[in-house]
Amino acid sequence: MTDISVAVDGVERSAYLAVPEGEGPWPAVVVIFELVGANADMRAQADRLAANGYLALLPDLYDGKPWIRCVSRAMREFRAGRGPSFAFLEASRAWLAARADCTGRVGVAGFCLGGGFALLAAAGGGFDAAAVNYGLLPNDLEEALSGACPVVANYGGRDRLLKGAAAKLDRTLTVLGVDHDVKEYPDAGHSFLTETPVPVAAVPLMRVTLGVGIGREFGPEAWERIFAFFGAHLANGSTT
């Protein structure tokens, strides 16, 4: 587990790499963090993926800057579907795929803000599978997901910000013929797969409106579904 850099349009940008034990090659996953950035909990999720046999790369889309200064820019990029963050994600995918210890199959897994980016990357980023965890949906969902790779997704029914998102995503992927596994956990809120602490300034909004942290007992099942899906589409997927 180490800090590395990835060249993005000629500029070196920071990332965290987690490598499985033993000998590769392994499939890989680009991890996209929650809105508070590349903190210890997000590194722990990369470590979790590595412990399950995936090269995992966590790019620092905020470049070390405080998250509160970067969220607005990231959201603008998400709404536009383009920008430096997407360039970094594509560079991360290509960097992993080119490694001698990678099988060449690369997935993407995102949480919260990163879940929205992962959903867009599923269609436009050359990835082989995507795990979308309580991610925002783009406005024109069917157009945005045309040609998407297989998608596994997790949402919480007590997350008011994303009310109905799971059902809408499931319907759209069905219409598009994209292999998918979308599930809403009725008694879970936002961020139920992770342990990132709620920023003090955001406690009222995130606890009451989003239900942050509620239903973490459902996290293990959600992770089992992610690993089963990745196992089918990354670990055992075709290399052609």
Short mmCIF file of C-alpha atoms in Angstrom, two decimals:
data_model
loop_
_atom_site.label_atom_id
_atom_site.label_comp_id
_atom_site.label_asym_id
_atom_site.label_seq_id
_atom_site.Cartn_x
_atom_site.Cartn_y
_atom_site.Cartn_z
CA MET A 1 0.00 0.00 0.00
CA THR A 2 1.70 3.15 -1.16
CA ASP A 3 1.28 6.70 -2.44
CA ILE A 4 2.09 7.03 -6.12
CA SER A 5 1.53 9.54 -8.91
CA VAL A 6 -0.28 9.25 -12.23
CA ALA A 7 0.47 11.47 -15.22
CA VAL A 8 -2.65 13.31 -16.38
CA ASP A 9 -2.14 15.50 -19.46
CA GLY A 10 1.51 15.88 -18.56
CA VAL A 11 0.91 16.71 -14.89
CA GLU A 12 1.74 14.29 -12.07
CA ARG A 13 -1.26 13.83 -9.75
CA SER A 14 -1.39 11.93 -6.48
CA ALA A 15 -3.08 8.59 -5.86
CA TYR A 16 -3.05 5.71 -3.39
CA LEU A 17 -2.31 2.20 -4.62
CA ALA A 18 -3.29 -1.00 -2.80
CA VAL A 19 -1.81 -4.25 -4.14
CA PRO A 20 -3.04 -7.77 -3.25
CA GLU A 21 -0.72 -10.21 -1.55
CA GLY A 22 0.84 -12.96 -3.61
CA GLU A 23 1.53 -13.00 -7.32
CA GLY A 24 -0.62 -11.46 -10.03
CA PRO A 25 -1.78 -10.68 -12.48
CA TRP A 26 -4.98 -9.30 -10.94
CA PRO A 27 -7.99 -7.40 -12.22
CA ALA A 28 -8.07 -3.79 -11.05
CA VAL A 29 -10.50 -1.20 -9.67
CA VAL A 30 -10.35 2.59 -9.67
CA VAL A 31 -11.88 3.83 -6.39
CA ILE A 32 -13.67 7.20 -6.36
CA PHE A 33 -14.06 8.78 -2.94
CA GLU A 34 -16.98 10.31 -1.07
CA LEU A 35 -17.33 14.08 -1.08
CA VAL A 36 -14.96 14.52 1.89
CA GLY A 37 -12.02 13.28 -0.17
CA ALA A 38 -9.22 10.71 -0.07
CA ASN A 39 -9.25 10.18 3.69
CA ALA A 40 -8.27 7.15 5.76
CA ASP A 41 -11.65 5.49 5.30
CA MET A 42 -11.46 5.72 1.51
CA ARG A 43 -7.96 4.23 1.64
CA ALA A 44 -9.45 1.45 3.74
CA GLN A 45 -11.92 0.71 0.94
CA ALA A 46 -9.02 0.43 -1.51
CA ASP A 47 -7.33 -1.91 0.95
CA ARG A 48 -10.55 -3.96 1.17
CA LEU A 49 -10.55 -4.41 -2.60
CA ALA A 50 -6.88 -5.43 -2.55
CA ALA A 51 -7.56 -7.97 0.19
CA ASN A 52 -10.11 -9.51 -2.16
CA GLY A 53 -7.74 -9.81 -5.08
CA TYR A 54 -7.98 -6.49 -6.93
CA LEU A 55 -5.33 -3.90 -7.68
CA ALA A 56 -7.02 -0.79 -6.28
CA LEU A 57 -6.14 2.80 -7.13
CA LEU A 58 -7.65 5.77 -5.27
CA PRO A 59 -6.94 8.96 -7.27
CA ASP A 60 -6.95 12.18 -5.26
CA LEU A 61 -9.33 14.24 -7.38
CA TYR A 62 -8.93 17.14 -4.92
CA ASP A 63 -5.12 17.18 -5.21
CA GLY A 64 -4.68 17.44 -1.45
CA LYS A 65 -6.89 20.52 -1.09
CA PRO A 66 -9.58 20.73 1.64
CA TRP A 67 -12.76 19.00 0.47
CA ILE A 68 -14.97 21.98 1.22
CA ARG A 69 -13.06 24.01 -1.40
CA CYS A 70 -13.42 21.34 -4.07
CA VAL A 71 -16.97 19.99 -3.85
CA SER A 72 -18.56 22.72 -5.98
CA ARG A 73 -16.04 22.20 -8.77
CA ALA A 74 -16.52 18.44 -8.64
CA MET A 75 -20.29 18.81 -8.83
CA ARG A 76 -20.00 21.10 -11.84
CA GLU A 77 -17.89 18.48 -13.58
CA PHE A 78 -20.40 15.78 -12.71
CA ARG A 79 -23.29 17.80 -14.13
CA ALA A 80 -21.31 18.58 -17.28
CA GLY A 81 -20.05 15.01 -17.63
CA ARG A 82 -16.53 16.21 -18.42
CA GLY A 83 -13.56 17.97 -16.89
CA PRO A 84 -10.24 17.32 -15.12
CA SER A 85 -11.72 14.69 -12.79
CA PHE A 86 -12.83 12.54 -15.72
CA ALA A 87 -9.41 12.92 -17.32
CA PHE A 88 -7.83 11.73 -14.06
CA LEU A 89 -10.16 8.74 -13.88
CA GLU A 90 -9.35 7.70 -17.45
CA ALA A 91 -5.62 8.13 -16.80
CA SER A 92 -5.99 5.97 -13.68
CA ARG A 93 -7.80 3.26 -15.64
CA ALA A 94 -5.14 3.25 -18.36
CA TRP A 95 -2.30 3.29 -15.78
CA LEU A 96 -3.71 0.20 -14.08
CA ALA A 97 -4.46 -1.65 -17.32
CA ALA A 98 -0.89 -1.13 -18.52
CA ARG A 99 0.73 -2.66 -15.42
CA ALA A 100 2.40 -6.04 -15.85
CA ASP A 101 0.58 -7.31 -12.76
CA CYS A 102 -2.88 -6.39 -14.13
CA THR A 103 -5.02 -8.68 -16.29
CA GLY A 104 -6.11 -5.66 -18.30
CA ARG A 105 -9.65 -5.73 -16.90
CA VAL A 106 -10.46 -2.65 -14.84
CA GLY A 107 -13.59 -1.73 -12.90
CA VAL A 108 -14.62 1.41 -11.07
CA ALA A 109 -16.19 1.73 -7.62
CA GLY A 110 -17.55 5.00 -6.27
CA PHE A 111 -19.21 6.19 -3.08
CA CYS A 112 -21.54 9.18 -2.63
CA LEU A 113 -20.09 11.87 -4.94
CA GLY A 114 -17.84 9.16 -6.35
CA GLY A 115 -20.86 6.97 -6.99
CA GLY A 116 -22.20 9.54 -9.44
CA PHE A 117 -18.83 9.76 -11.18
CA ALA A 118 -18.64 5.95 -11.32
CA LEU A 119 -22.05 5.83 -12.97
CA LEU A 120 -20.97 8.24 -15.70
CA ALA A 121 -17.65 6.42 -16.10
CA ALA A 122 -19.58 3.18 -16.66
CA ALA A 123 -20.62 4.47 -20.06
CA GLY A 124 -17.81 6.78 -21.05
CA GLY A 125 -14.67 5.52 -19.32
CA GLY A 126 -13.73 2.21 -20.96
CA PHE A 127 -14.34 0.29 -17.72
CA ASP A 128 -15.40 -3.36 -17.60
CA ALA A 129 -17.73 -3.11 -14.56
CA ALA A 130 -18.93 -0.41 -12.17
CA ALA A 131 -20.02 -0.39 -8.54
CA VAL A 132 -22.24 2.60 -7.82
CA ASN A 133 -22.91 3.27 -4.14
CA TYR A 134 -25.58 5.89 -3.35
CA GLY A 135 -24.49 7.94 -6.35
CA LEU A 136 -26.40 10.85 -7.87
CA LEU A 137 -28.13 10.18 -11.18
CA PRO A 138 -27.45 12.40 -14.20
CA ASN A 139 -30.43 14.29 -15.60
CA ASP A 140 -30.82 12.37 -18.86
CA LEU A 141 -30.12 8.94 -17.43
CA GLU A 142 -30.91 6.85 -20.49
CA GLU A 143 -28.67 8.95 -22.73
CA ALA A 144 -25.88 9.07 -20.14
CA LEU A 145 -25.85 5.28 -19.71
CA SER A 146 -26.11 4.26 -23.35
CA GLY A 147 -23.42 1.64 -23.94
CA ALA A 148 -22.62 1.27 -20.23
CA CYS A 149 -20.61 -1.61 -18.82
CA PRO A 150 -22.28 -3.92 -16.25
CA VAL A 151 -23.39 -2.06 -13.10
CA VAL A 152 -23.92 -3.15 -9.50
CA ALA A 153 -25.50 -0.49 -7.29
CA ASN A 154 -26.51 0.05 -3.67
CA TYR A 155 -28.90 2.67 -2.28
CA GLY A 156 -30.57 3.36 1.06
CA GLY A 157 -34.30 3.86 1.39
CA ARG A 158 -33.82 6.41 4.18
CA ASP A 159 -31.64 8.62 2.01
CA ARG A 160 -34.07 11.41 1.09
CA LEU A 161 -31.63 12.99 -1.36
CA LEU A 162 -31.81 9.89 -3.57
CA LYS A 163 -35.42 8.89 -3.10
CA GLY A 164 -36.46 6.61 -5.95
CA ALA A 165 -32.97 6.59 -7.49
CA ALA A 166 -32.51 2.83 -7.24
CA ALA A 167 -35.80 2.06 -9.00
CA LYS A 168 -35.11 4.61 -11.74
CA LEU A 169 -31.61 3.26 -12.30
CA ASP A 170 -32.86 -0.32 -12.39
CA ARG A 171 -35.56 0.55 -14.96
CA THR A 172 -33.13 2.44 -17.18
CA LEU A 173 -30.49 -0.28 -17.20
CA THR A 174 -33.19 -2.84 -18.01
CA VAL A 175 -34.40 -0.76 -20.97
CA LEU A 176 -30.81 -0.37 -22.21
CA GLY A 177 -30.09 -4.09 -21.85
CA VAL A 178 -27.17 -3.50 -19.47
CA ASP A 179 -26.33 -6.36 -17.11
CA HIS A 180 -26.97 -5.03 -13.62
CA ASP A 181 -27.74 -5.70 -9.96
CA VAL A 182 -29.40 -2.70 -8.30
CA LYS A 183 -30.72 -2.91 -4.76
CA GLU A 184 -32.26 -0.45 -2.33
CA TYR A 185 -31.97 -1.28 1.37
CA PRO A 186 -35.15 0.22 2.88
CA ASP A 187 -33.71 0.68 6.38
CA ALA A 188 -30.35 2.11 5.31
CA GLY A 189 -29.34 5.72 4.73
CA HIS A 190 -26.50 7.35 2.85
CA SER A 191 -22.90 6.10 3.22
CA PHE A 192 -23.90 2.82 4.87
CA LEU A 193 -21.00 0.90 3.28
CA THR A 194 -18.26 3.09 4.78
CA GLU A 195 -17.13 4.57 8.08
CA THR A 196 -16.31 8.15 7.07
CA PRO A 197 -17.25 10.47 9.98
CA VAL A 198 -19.81 13.19 9.29
CA PRO A 199 -18.22 16.68 9.13
CA VAL A 200 -19.43 18.65 12.17
CA ALA A 201 -20.77 21.52 10.06
CA ALA A 202 -22.91 19.14 8.04
CA VAL A 203 -24.36 17.02 10.87
CA PRO A 204 -27.97 18.37 10.75
CA LEU A 205 -28.30 17.96 6.98
CA MET A 206 -26.48 14.67 6.68
CA ARG A 207 -28.02 12.94 9.69
CA VAL A 208 -31.61 14.07 9.19
CA THR A 209 -31.92 14.41 5.42
CA LEU A 210 -29.51 11.76 4.22
CA GLY A 211 -29.56 9.34 7.14
CA VAL A 212 -25.77 9.07 6.96
CA GLY A 213 -24.43 5.93 8.62
CA ILE A 214 -27.87 4.45 9.29
CA GLY A 215 -28.04 0.78 8.35
CA ARG A 216 -24.35 -0.06 8.36
CA GLU A 217 -25.38 -3.60 9.32
CA PHE A 218 -26.39 -4.00 5.66
CA GLY A 219 -22.89 -3.09 4.48
CA PRO A 220 -21.49 -6.64 4.53
CA GLU A 221 -24.29 -7.93 2.28
CA ALA A 222 -23.80 -5.02 -0.13
CA TRP A 223 -20.07 -5.73 -0.29
CA GLU A 224 -20.79 -9.42 -0.95
CA ARG A 225 -22.93 -8.40 -3.93
CA ILE A 226 -20.18 -6.09 -5.21
CA PHE A 227 -17.54 -8.81 -4.99
CA ALA A 228 -19.83 -11.39 -6.60
CA PHE A 229 -20.53 -8.99 -9.46
CA PHE A 230 -16.89 -8.02 -9.88
CA GLY A 231 -15.97 -11.68 -9.70
CA ALA A 232 -18.22 -12.41 -12.67
CA HIS A 233 -17.29 -9.38 -14.77
CA LEU A 234 -13.69 -8.62 -13.81
CA ALA A 235 -12.04 -11.67 -12.26
CA ASN A 236 -13.76 -14.15 -14.58
CA GLY A 237 -14.66 -11.85 -17.45
CA SER A 238 -13.45 -12.21 -20.99
CA THR A 239 -10.18 -10.52 -21.86
CA THR A 240 -11.22 -9.98 -25.45
#
